Structures are given as C-alpha cells and as structure tokens.
Amino acid sequence: MTMRALLVREPGAIELAEVADPVPGAEEVLVRPTLVGICGTDVDIVDGRVDPLFIRYPMVLGHEWTGVVAEPGRGGLAAGTRVVVEGIVPCGRCTACAAGATNRCDTYDELGFTRYGAAAELVRAPAHLVHPLAPQVSEESAVLTEPASVVFTGLSRVSPVPGWRVLVIGDGTIGLLAARLAHLWSPSEVTLLGRRTEQAGLAASAGADQFTVDTEAVPAGHFDLVVEAAGSAAAVRTAFAAVRRGGVVLLLGYLGGPPGAELPVDDVVNGDLTIAGSFGYTRTAWRRVVDLLNAGSVDLGFLVTHRFPLQAYAAAFAALREGSGSRAKVALIPAG
Ligand SMILES: [Zn+2]
Ligand SMILES: [Zn+2]
C-alpha cells in the first residue's frame, strides 16, 4: 500500500508523491497527522540550505504536527487518541542524553530530517515520544508544540529572573512564541521589535507590552534579556545594542550560512554579557510545554493564521515565503 506524502527528493525538487505506507516496528506507533506546520527550516530543506549533517534526502517534510493514533503500539494509547509527538529521537545512552541535553544527543535523528516526517497520511513514531493531549487543547494550539518547545528550551537555558525587561527581535512564529512564553518567567516588560506593522495584532495576542518596527525606537542598553529570533545580521547588531551591561543575548535565529554576523567583542567584554545559543528542544522542555497546554495554562492556537490542504502545498510555501498581511504559522491539512 502507498500513501500521499510531501516529498523533497533533492534540493529544489518538492512534490506530492506516493510513498510506501510506513510499517511500525514493535516499539512504534502509527499516527495519522491532522495538522502540520511548516516553517523557515522546511523552506531551507526545500532550497538545500540546511547543514548536510542535519538532513537526508529524499525526505518527507513535517516536524511540527499533531495527529491521532491510527494503530496503537507499545505505550497503551488507544486508536483515535489525539497526540503530539517529539520529533527529536535521542539515543538515551550518550553523555548529553544522560545529562538531559537530549537536544544535543550524539546521534542526531529527527522526524522530518533524518526519518520521514508528518506531511503525509501516516507517520510512524517511537512510542515513548508520543504524548496524549487533553480534550480542550485545540489542534491549532497543539501544532505549535514543537516551535514552543524550541523557544522554551532556549528560555530555560538562560533562566530569566522575575522582573526582567525582555526584548524579542523578530515577529515570526518563533519571536511571537518567545514573547508569549517569556511571561512564564514574570518579566516586568516584553517588547517585540518586528519587521512588519501587520504583525501588531499577533504581537498583542502574544502578550507583548510594546510592539514596534522601528529599530531606532528600541532603547539602547535597556534590556536584561534580548531574544534574537529574526535571523539577520542587522538583528544581531540590534540585540547587542539593546542589552544592558550584565545582560543576556539569546540567539534563536539562523542566518542561513556565511558570512554570519559581526560580534562586537569589546562590548561583550566590557558589558560582561552572556551569549547563549539554543538548538532544538530537550525532552524536559517538550514535556513541560505539553503539561502547560494540557493544563490550559497556555493556548497557542492564535498563531495559526493560514491553513491549506496538503495538495495546495505550493500555495502554503508561497504564503510562508512572501510575508504579506498578518501571518504566523502556516499549516497543512494532510487529509485535505
Ligand atoms: Zn519548524
Ligand atoms: Zn544520546
């Protein structure tokens, strides 16, 4: 039997293809994806910009998703259970895994990168990475679990102190999630510096106290924490200008290869700054995000602004690339 899947055969060659139905192993669950987010990383996979260490072609896209159990495996979840599934598959044995840094497992393995992702009718997933959802968690909120876990991992890493003044640079999904999730650490203010005025409504929904698209309006040396989620050299420059002495710059955005950004070394030294990068998400962060969703403490559904049936994937990618109007998460409906 075959199924429909959004396949990138090689850089530049994306198509809706018929691929063999996945056959779950003994420790795996077969899941039917119901909503699949796409992001800049998927664009980079399509365009061939992802570091070859982190991608294998041909690849079925889909690393941000939610679905229902189609065929239960180990783990005891009944068919029809609504779930989210961790995409990073840590080995559980290496030093990084033992230390809880499962995002840095020695063996990089992730759905949608090294094993087929969820932009398909079916996907097989390791049973221990499958998390059931509470009934009140919307599909739109659940589909944000992956990027929310990425942001949560980064924020946890810099341990914001209550009362901190936070600047988020970038008004895409990651930036908006950073503004929303920063509130879990009780900041005194969250300012969002975006690129497009059309994002003002989303910034407000994310809980940003201020939203501006004017870099000049950002006070210099003011912020305890600056989260860089725009992924541009100019944004990195702004981040270092905006952070206070003793503050923290958290880098979440990719620049997409060389030449990178300039590091104002003297300012970093004189400013006694901390610079942190953050890759992917840990199992702990993922569990924490699922707990927050299931407890009703966080609802991220407002971030899904675009939905397309799987067959309209070209229109979905166009919506993601061009960026007009109010836009956060673009999602595909695999059954559509
Ligand atoms: Zn993504
Ligand atoms: Zn490991």
mmCIF file of C-alpha atoms and ligand atoms in Angstrom:
data_model
loop_
_atom_site.group_PDB
_atom_site.id
_atom_site.type_symbol
_atom_site.label_atom_id
_atom_site.label_comp_id
_atom_site.label_asym_id
_atom_site.label_seq_id
_atom_site.Cartn_x
_atom_site.Cartn_y
_atom_site.Cartn_z
ATOM 1 C CA MET A 1 0.000 0.000 0.000
ATOM 2 C CA THR A 2 1.073 3.560 -0.654
ATOM 3 C CA MET A 3 0.135 6.936 0.788
ATOM 4 C CA ARG A 4 0.399 10.563 -0.215
ATOM 5 C CA ALA A 5 3.345 12.464 1.202
ATOM 6 C CA LEU A 6 5.026 15.810 0.655
ATOM 7 C CA LEU A 7 8.425 14.651 -0.530
ATOM 8 C CA VAL A 8 11.605 16.618 -1.170
ATOM 9 C CA ARG A 9 13.557 14.289 -3.474
ATOM 10 C CA GLU A 10 16.568 16.577 -3.515
ATOM 11 C CA PRO A 11 17.099 20.308 -3.053
ATOM 12 C CA GLY A 12 14.747 22.146 -5.400
ATOM 13 C CA ALA A 13 12.527 19.130 -6.102
ATOM 14 C CA ILE A 14 9.387 19.050 -3.957
ATOM 15 C CA GLU A 15 6.300 17.071 -4.953
ATOM 16 C CA LEU A 16 3.246 15.326 -3.642
ATOM 17 C CA ALA A 17 4.371 11.728 -4.079
ATOM 18 C CA GLU A 18 3.064 8.239 -3.460
ATOM 19 C CA VAL A 19 5.382 6.553 -0.985
ATOM 20 C CA ALA A 20 5.141 3.193 0.761
ATOM 21 C CA ASP A 21 2.916 3.084 3.835
ATOM 22 C CA PRO A 22 5.062 3.223 6.965
ATOM 23 C CA VAL A 23 5.311 -0.089 8.795
ATOM 24 C CA PRO A 24 5.627 0.491 12.531
ATOM 25 C CA GLY A 25 8.155 -1.542 14.484
ATOM 26 C CA ALA A 26 7.475 -3.185 17.827
ATOM 27 C CA GLU A 27 8.275 -0.039 19.810
ATOM 28 C CA GLU A 28 6.459 2.309 17.444
ATOM 29 C CA VAL A 29 3.021 3.838 16.997
ATOM 30 C CA LEU A 30 1.364 4.625 13.678
ATOM 31 C CA VAL A 31 -0.114 8.131 13.748
ATOM 32 C CA ARG A 32 -2.417 9.922 11.303
ATOM 33 C CA PRO A 33 -1.339 13.587 11.190
ATOM 34 C CA THR A 34 -4.232 16.063 11.251
ATOM 35 C CA LEU A 35 -2.370 19.379 11.106
ATOM 36 C CA VAL A 36 1.241 20.021 10.086
ATOM 37 C CA GLY A 37 3.003 23.361 10.443
ATOM 38 C CA ILE A 38 5.684 24.463 8.017
ATOM 39 C CA CYS A 39 8.454 26.894 8.832
ATOM 40 C CA GLY A 40 11.608 28.531 7.539
ATOM 41 C CA THR A 41 13.546 25.331 8.160
ATOM 42 C CA ASP A 42 11.242 23.483 5.733
ATOM 43 C CA VAL A 43 11.936 26.212 3.183
ATOM 44 C CA ASP A 44 15.659 25.687 3.818
ATOM 45 C CA ILE A 45 15.217 21.924 3.302
ATOM 46 C CA VAL A 46 13.420 22.549 0.011
ATOM 47 C CA ASP A 47 16.074 25.038 -1.086
ATOM 48 C CA GLY A 48 19.020 22.918 0.113
ATOM 49 C CA ARG A 49 20.284 25.364 2.743
ATOM 50 C CA VAL A 50 20.248 23.027 5.756
ATOM 51 C CA ASP A 51 23.639 21.808 7.002
ATOM 52 C CA PRO A 52 24.083 18.335 5.391
ATOM 53 C CA LEU A 53 24.745 16.897 8.873
ATOM 54 C CA PHE A 54 21.091 17.530 9.720
ATOM 55 C CA ILE A 55 19.230 16.401 6.602
ATOM 56 C CA ARG A 56 18.879 13.317 4.451
ATOM 57 C CA TYR A 57 17.249 13.337 1.010
ATOM 58 C CA PRO A 58 14.770 12.203 -0.160
ATOM 59 C CA MET A 59 12.768 13.423 2.836
ATOM 60 C CA VAL A 60 9.096 13.711 3.695
ATOM 61 C CA LEU A 61 8.637 17.112 5.359
ATOM 62 C CA GLY A 62 6.786 17.717 8.612
ATOM 63 C CA HIS A 63 8.387 18.281 12.014
ATOM 64 C CA GLU A 64 5.667 20.456 13.612
ATOM 65 C CA TRP A 65 2.475 18.494 13.884
ATOM 66 C CA THR A 66 -0.368 16.874 15.738
ATOM 67 C CA GLY A 67 -2.417 13.831 14.884
ATOM 68 C CA VAL A 68 -4.408 10.858 16.105
ATOM 69 C CA VAL A 69 -3.203 7.362 16.862
ATOM 70 C CA ALA A 70 -4.035 5.192 13.842
ATOM 71 C CA GLU A 71 -2.601 1.946 15.137
ATOM 72 C CA PRO A 72 -1.571 1.639 18.738
ATOM 73 C CA GLY A 73 1.805 0.151 19.539
ATOM 74 C CA ARG A 74 3.716 -0.021 22.791
ATOM 75 C CA GLY A 75 2.614 2.625 25.244
ATOM 76 C CA GLY A 76 -1.029 1.689 25.525
ATOM 77 C CA LEU A 77 -2.633 4.592 23.679
ATOM 78 C CA ALA A 78 -5.933 3.667 22.033
ATOM 79 C CA ALA A 79 -6.602 4.280 18.355
ATOM 80 C CA GLY A 80 -8.100 7.748 17.906
ATOM 81 C CA THR A 81 -6.149 9.297 20.804
ATOM 82 C CA ARG A 82 -5.126 12.863 19.940
ATOM 83 C CA VAL A 83 -1.392 13.265 20.333
ATOM 84 C CA VAL A 84 1.720 15.306 19.733
ATOM 85 C CA VAL A 85 5.000 13.540 19.083
ATOM 86 C CA GLU A 86 8.534 14.629 19.888
ATOM 87 C CA GLY A 87 10.452 14.759 16.627
ATOM 88 C CA ILE A 88 13.980 14.555 18.007
ATOM 89 C CA VAL A 89 14.758 10.898 18.714
ATOM 90 C CA PRO A 90 17.508 10.833 21.340
ATOM 91 C CA CYS A 91 19.581 7.688 21.857
ATOM 92 C CA GLY A 92 19.139 7.883 25.641
ATOM 93 C CA ARG A 93 22.629 6.480 26.275
ATOM 94 C CA CYS A 94 25.213 9.137 25.366
ATOM 95 C CA THR A 95 26.674 11.680 27.795
ATOM 96 C CA ALA A 96 24.457 14.510 26.500
ATOM 97 C CA CYS A 97 21.314 12.396 26.882
ATOM 98 C CA ALA A 98 22.381 11.321 30.392
ATOM 99 C CA ALA A 99 22.752 14.996 31.305
ATOM 100 C CA GLY A 100 19.260 15.772 29.996
ATOM 101 C CA ALA A 101 20.584 17.634 26.958
ATOM 102 C CA THR A 102 18.719 15.318 24.611
ATOM 103 C CA ASN A 103 18.691 18.116 22.017
ATOM 104 C CA ARG A 104 22.440 17.532 21.675
ATOM 105 C CA CYS A 105 22.338 13.735 21.517
ATOM 106 C CA ASP A 106 25.493 12.311 19.868
ATOM 107 C CA THR A 107 23.276 10.669 17.289
ATOM 108 C CA TYR A 108 21.212 13.303 15.512
ATOM 109 C CA ASP A 109 17.908 11.759 14.482
ATOM 110 C CA GLU A 110 14.700 13.701 13.870
ATOM 111 C CA LEU A 111 11.386 13.216 12.107
ATOM 112 C CA GLY A 112 11.230 15.389 9.022
ATOM 113 C CA PHE A 113 15.052 15.499 8.767
ATOM 114 C CA THR A 114 16.585 12.022 9.028
ATOM 115 C CA ARG A 115 13.377 9.971 9.097
ATOM 116 C CA TYR A 116 10.134 10.653 7.275
ATOM 117 C CA GLY A 117 8.062 13.487 8.703
ATOM 118 C CA ALA A 118 4.359 14.108 9.140
ATOM 119 C CA ALA A 119 3.309 15.912 5.954
ATOM 120 C CA ALA A 120 1.760 12.631 4.879
ATOM 121 C CA GLU A 121 -1.276 10.471 5.506
ATOM 122 C CA LEU A 122 0.590 8.397 8.074
ATOM 123 C CA VAL A 123 3.797 8.558 10.073
ATOM 124 C CA ARG A 124 5.466 6.080 12.387
ATOM 125 C CA ALA A 125 6.859 7.344 15.658
ATOM 126 C CA PRO A 126 8.706 5.857 18.646
ATOM 127 C CA ALA A 127 6.050 5.061 21.264
ATOM 128 C CA HIS A 128 7.926 6.717 24.135
ATOM 129 C CA LEU A 129 7.890 10.056 22.292
ATOM 130 C CA VAL A 130 4.105 10.134 21.847
ATOM 131 C CA HIS A 131 2.163 12.414 24.238
ATOM 132 C CA PRO A 132 -1.631 12.365 24.584
ATOM 133 C CA LEU A 133 -3.484 15.687 24.561
ATOM 134 C CA ALA A 134 -6.214 16.825 26.918
ATOM 135 C CA PRO A 135 -9.600 17.258 25.171
ATOM 136 C CA GLN A 136 -9.586 21.063 25.452
ATOM 137 C CA VAL A 137 -6.282 21.504 23.600
ATOM 138 C CA SER A 138 -7.135 22.682 20.105
ATOM 139 C CA GLU A 139 -5.424 21.245 17.053
ATOM 140 C CA GLU A 140 -4.110 24.749 16.284
ATOM 141 C CA SER A 141 -2.542 25.049 19.723
ATOM 142 C CA ALA A 142 -1.102 21.518 19.589
ATOM 143 C CA VAL A 143 0.575 22.061 16.229
ATOM 144 C CA LEU A 144 2.719 24.747 17.885
ATOM 145 C CA THR A 145 4.183 22.304 20.433
ATOM 146 C CA GLU A 146 7.436 21.863 18.517
ATOM 147 C CA PRO A 147 8.389 25.520 17.983
ATOM 148 C CA ALA A 148 7.114 26.290 21.511
ATOM 149 C CA SER A 149 9.466 23.620 22.873
ATOM 150 C CA VAL A 150 12.343 25.152 20.910
ATOM 151 C CA VAL A 151 11.622 28.535 22.492
ATOM 152 C CA PHE A 152 11.039 27.015 25.930
ATOM 153 C CA THR A 153 14.400 25.209 25.753
ATOM 154 C CA GLY A 154 16.163 28.473 24.883
ATOM 155 C CA LEU A 155 14.444 30.484 27.619
ATOM 156 C CA SER A 156 15.041 27.759 30.223
ATOM 157 C CA ARG A 157 18.685 27.779 29.304
ATOM 158 C CA VAL A 158 19.092 31.465 30.248
ATOM 159 C CA SER A 159 16.814 31.205 33.332
ATOM 160 C CA PRO A 160 15.120 34.627 33.176
ATOM 161 C CA VAL A 161 14.737 36.303 36.564
ATOM 162 C CA PRO A 162 11.296 37.702 37.525
ATOM 163 C CA GLY A 163 11.158 41.405 36.765
ATOM 164 C CA TRP A 164 13.496 41.238 33.804
ATOM 165 C CA ARG A 165 12.969 43.550 30.860
ATOM 166 C CA VAL A 166 12.775 41.400 27.756
ATOM 167 C CA LEU A 167 13.241 42.395 24.138
ATOM 168 C CA VAL A 168 12.287 39.930 21.421
ATOM 169 C CA ILE A 169 13.561 40.679 17.927
ATOM 170 C CA GLY A 170 11.542 39.024 15.169
ATOM 171 C CA ASP A 171 7.807 38.897 14.551
ATOM 172 C CA GLY A 172 7.593 35.418 13.028
ATOM 173 C CA THR A 173 6.289 32.385 14.878
ATOM 174 C CA ILE A 174 9.435 31.952 16.991
ATOM 175 C CA GLY A 175 9.522 35.613 18.006
ATOM 176 C CA LEU A 176 5.811 35.634 18.844
ATOM 177 C CA LEU A 177 6.210 32.423 20.863
ATOM 178 C CA ALA A 178 9.177 33.942 22.694
ATOM 179 C CA ALA A 179 7.043 36.963 23.639
ATOM 180 C CA ARG A 180 4.253 34.671 24.826
ATOM 181 C CA LEU A 181 6.396 32.161 26.741
ATOM 182 C CA ALA A 182 8.663 34.796 28.323
ATOM 183 C CA HIS A 183 5.653 35.617 30.507
ATOM 184 C CA LEU A 184 6.119 32.284 32.285
ATOM 185 C CA TRP A 185 9.141 33.902 33.971
ATOM 186 C CA SER A 186 7.199 37.032 35.099
ATOM 187 C CA PRO A 187 9.081 39.759 33.220
ATOM 188 C CA SER A 188 8.363 43.415 34.016
ATOM 189 C CA GLU A 189 8.009 44.162 30.304
ATOM 190 C CA VAL A 190 8.161 42.405 26.958
ATOM 191 C CA THR A 191 8.929 44.481 23.891
ATOM 192 C CA LEU A 192 8.682 42.988 20.423
ATOM 193 C CA LEU A 193 10.708 44.510 17.609
ATOM 194 C CA GLY A 194 9.242 43.292 14.345
ATOM 195 C CA ARG A 195 9.600 43.976 10.672
ATOM 196 C CA ARG A 196 6.006 44.357 9.558
ATOM 197 C CA THR A 197 3.288 46.534 11.104
ATOM 198 C CA GLU A 198 0.706 43.907 10.059
ATOM 199 C CA GLN A 199 2.012 41.733 12.909
ATOM 200 C CA ALA A 200 0.859 44.197 15.599
ATOM 201 C CA GLY A 201 -2.316 42.242 16.364
ATOM 202 C CA LEU A 202 -0.445 38.974 16.772
ATOM 203 C CA ALA A 203 2.155 40.689 18.953
ATOM 204 C CA ALA A 204 -0.630 41.931 21.232
ATOM 205 C CA SER A 205 -2.174 38.439 21.364
ATOM 206 C CA ALA A 206 1.263 37.090 22.275
ATOM 207 C CA GLY A 207 1.322 39.446 25.238
ATOM 208 C CA ALA A 208 3.905 41.939 24.005
ATOM 209 C CA ASP A 209 3.589 45.148 26.048
ATOM 210 C CA GLN A 210 5.112 47.149 23.207
ATOM 211 C CA PHE A 211 5.362 46.407 19.526
ATOM 212 C CA THR A 212 7.469 48.431 17.144
ATOM 213 C CA VAL A 213 9.001 48.028 13.713
ATOM 214 C CA ASP A 214 11.348 50.952 14.297
ATOM 215 C CA THR A 215 14.806 49.859 15.420
ATOM 216 C CA GLU A 216 15.561 53.460 16.412
ATOM 217 C CA ALA A 217 12.714 53.305 18.934
ATOM 218 C CA VAL A 218 14.431 50.498 20.862
ATOM 219 C CA PRO A 219 16.278 51.972 23.853
ATOM 220 C CA ALA A 220 19.988 51.134 23.908
ATOM 221 C CA GLY A 221 21.431 49.234 26.867
ATOM 222 C CA HIS A 222 17.994 48.770 28.405
ATOM 223 C CA PHE A 223 17.118 45.085 28.340
ATOM 224 C CA ASP A 224 18.109 42.294 30.718
ATOM 225 C CA LEU A 225 17.378 39.704 28.046
ATOM 226 C CA VAL A 226 17.316 40.059 24.284
ATOM 227 C CA VAL A 227 15.978 37.125 22.288
ATOM 228 C CA GLU A 228 17.148 37.261 18.679
ATOM 229 C CA ALA A 229 14.593 35.421 16.554
ATOM 230 C CA ALA A 230 14.768 37.349 13.288
ATOM 231 C CA GLY A 231 17.826 35.637 11.870
ATOM 232 C CA SER A 232 19.607 38.569 10.297
ATOM 233 C CA ALA A 233 22.956 40.237 10.842
ATOM 234 C CA ALA A 234 21.189 43.562 11.421
ATOM 235 C CA ALA A 235 19.006 41.984 14.113
ATOM 236 C CA VAL A 236 22.078 40.579 15.854
ATOM 237 C CA ARG A 237 23.621 44.059 15.826
ATOM 238 C CA THR A 238 20.421 45.474 17.337
ATOM 239 C CA ALA A 239 20.437 42.756 20.012
ATOM 240 C CA PHE A 240 23.886 43.739 21.264
ATOM 241 C CA ALA A 241 22.988 47.440 21.204
ATOM 242 C CA ALA A 242 19.831 46.860 23.231
ATOM 243 C CA VAL A 243 21.138 44.615 26.009
ATOM 244 C CA ARG A 244 22.217 46.157 29.327
ATOM 245 C CA ARG A 245 25.582 45.515 30.965
ATOM 246 C CA GLY A 246 25.461 42.115 32.616
ATOM 247 C CA GLY A 247 22.567 41.102 30.383
ATOM 248 C CA VAL A 248 21.922 38.075 28.225
ATOM 249 C CA VAL A 249 21.598 37.684 24.461
ATOM 250 C CA LEU A 250 19.809 34.506 23.407
ATOM 251 C CA LEU A 251 20.288 33.591 19.744
ATOM 252 C CA LEU A 252 17.468 31.526 18.214
ATOM 253 C CA GLY A 253 17.550 32.708 14.594
ATOM 254 C CA TYR A 254 19.528 31.131 11.777
ATOM 255 C CA LEU A 255 21.333 33.409 9.343
ATOM 256 C CA GLY A 256 21.383 30.659 6.736
ATOM 257 C CA GLY A 257 25.118 30.269 6.286
ATOM 258 C CA PRO A 258 28.151 32.577 5.923
ATOM 259 C CA PRO A 259 29.190 35.301 6.406
ATOM 260 C CA GLY A 260 27.311 35.314 9.722
ATOM 261 C CA ALA A 261 27.098 38.442 11.834
ATOM 262 C CA GLU A 262 29.647 40.741 13.411
ATOM 263 C CA LEU A 263 30.317 40.158 17.095
ATOM 264 C CA PRO A 264 31.049 43.433 18.952
ATOM 265 C CA VAL A 265 33.690 41.747 21.090
ATOM 266 C CA ASP A 266 34.703 44.811 23.117
ATOM 267 C CA ASP A 267 31.079 45.497 24.038
ATOM 268 C CA VAL A 268 30.612 41.870 25.039
ATOM 269 C CA VAL A 269 33.678 42.010 27.292
ATOM 270 C CA ASN A 270 33.024 45.477 28.716
ATOM 271 C CA GLY A 271 29.342 44.691 29.094
ATOM 272 C CA ASP A 272 30.011 41.465 30.971
ATOM 273 C CA LEU A 273 27.482 39.887 28.621
ATOM 274 C CA THR A 274 26.272 36.327 28.384
ATOM 275 C CA ILE A 275 25.597 34.963 24.900
ATOM 276 C CA ALA A 276 23.607 31.772 24.536
ATOM 277 C CA GLY A 277 22.611 29.736 21.519
ATOM 278 C CA SER A 278 19.988 27.047 21.716
ATOM 279 C CA PHE A 279 19.387 24.078 19.440
ATOM 280 C CA GLY A 280 16.119 22.204 19.132
ATOM 281 C CA TYR A 281 14.424 21.112 22.345
ATOM 282 C CA THR A 282 15.035 18.814 25.243
ATOM 283 C CA ARG A 283 12.634 16.073 26.302
ATOM 284 C CA THR A 284 12.102 18.012 29.535
ATOM 285 C CA ALA A 285 11.087 21.172 27.668
ATOM 286 C CA TRP A 286 8.714 19.233 25.427
ATOM 287 C CA ARG A 287 7.028 17.594 28.424
ATOM 288 C CA ARG A 288 6.734 20.964 30.142
ATOM 289 C CA VAL A 289 5.076 22.531 27.084
ATOM 290 C CA VAL A 290 2.633 19.621 26.786
ATOM 291 C CA ASP A 291 1.830 19.980 30.508
ATOM 292 C CA LEU A 292 1.175 23.707 30.044
ATOM 293 C CA LEU A 293 -1.126 23.015 27.084
ATOM 294 C CA ASN A 294 -2.955 20.172 28.817
ATOM 295 C CA ALA A 295 -3.416 22.239 31.983
ATOM 296 C CA GLY A 296 -4.900 25.074 29.921
ATOM 297 C CA SER A 297 -2.168 27.448 31.132
ATOM 298 C CA VAL A 298 -1.097 28.304 27.596
ATOM 299 C CA ASP A 299 -3.128 28.434 24.379
ATOM 300 C CA LEU A 300 -1.128 28.970 21.217
ATOM 301 C CA GLY A 301 -3.945 28.500 18.714
ATOM 302 C CA PHE A 302 -3.968 32.202 17.793
ATOM 303 C CA LEU A 303 -0.690 31.658 15.964
ATOM 304 C CA VAL A 304 -2.167 29.503 13.198
ATOM 305 C CA THR A 305 -3.074 32.157 10.634
ATOM 306 C CA HIS A 306 -3.007 30.077 7.436
ATOM 307 C CA ARG A 307 -4.304 26.605 6.589
ATOM 308 C CA PHE A 308 -4.014 24.752 3.301
ATOM 309 C CA PRO A 309 -4.903 21.241 2.182
ATOM 310 C CA LEU A 310 -1.788 19.152 1.562
ATOM 311 C CA GLN A 311 -2.302 19.272 -2.200
ATOM 312 C CA ALA A 312 -2.097 23.087 -2.081
ATOM 313 C CA TYR A 313 1.405 22.901 -0.603
ATOM 314 C CA ALA A 314 2.769 25.288 -3.256
ATOM 315 C CA ALA A 315 0.353 27.994 -2.099
ATOM 316 C CA ALA A 316 1.311 27.255 1.517
ATOM 317 C CA PHE A 317 5.009 27.713 0.791
ATOM 318 C CA ALA A 318 4.246 30.873 -1.179
ATOM 319 C CA ALA A 319 2.347 32.256 1.833
ATOM 320 C CA LEU A 320 5.303 31.379 4.043
ATOM 321 C CA ARG A 321 7.891 32.938 1.754
ATOM 322 C CA GLU A 322 6.208 36.164 0.800
ATOM 323 C CA GLY A 323 5.002 37.516 4.128
ATOM 324 C CA SER A 324 2.216 39.953 3.430
ATOM 325 C CA GLY A 325 -0.653 40.549 5.846
ATOM 326 C CA SER A 326 -0.859 39.207 9.363
ATOM 327 C CA ARG A 327 0.969 35.884 9.347
ATOM 328 C CA ALA A 328 2.382 33.452 11.848
ATOM 329 C CA LYS A 329 2.065 29.690 11.448
ATOM 330 C CA VAL A 330 1.192 28.290 8.030
ATOM 331 C CA ALA A 331 -0.247 24.800 8.359
ATOM 332 C CA LEU A 332 -1.108 21.913 6.048
ATOM 333 C CA ILE A 333 -4.071 19.591 6.449
ATOM 334 C CA PRO A 334 -2.827 16.130 5.387
ATOM 335 C CA ALA A 335 -6.354 14.791 4.858
ATOM 336 C CA GLY A 336 -7.193 17.738 2.601
HETATM 337 ZN ZN ZN B 1 9.982 24.278 12.272
HETATM 338 ZN ZN ZN B 2 22.071 10.490 23.062
#
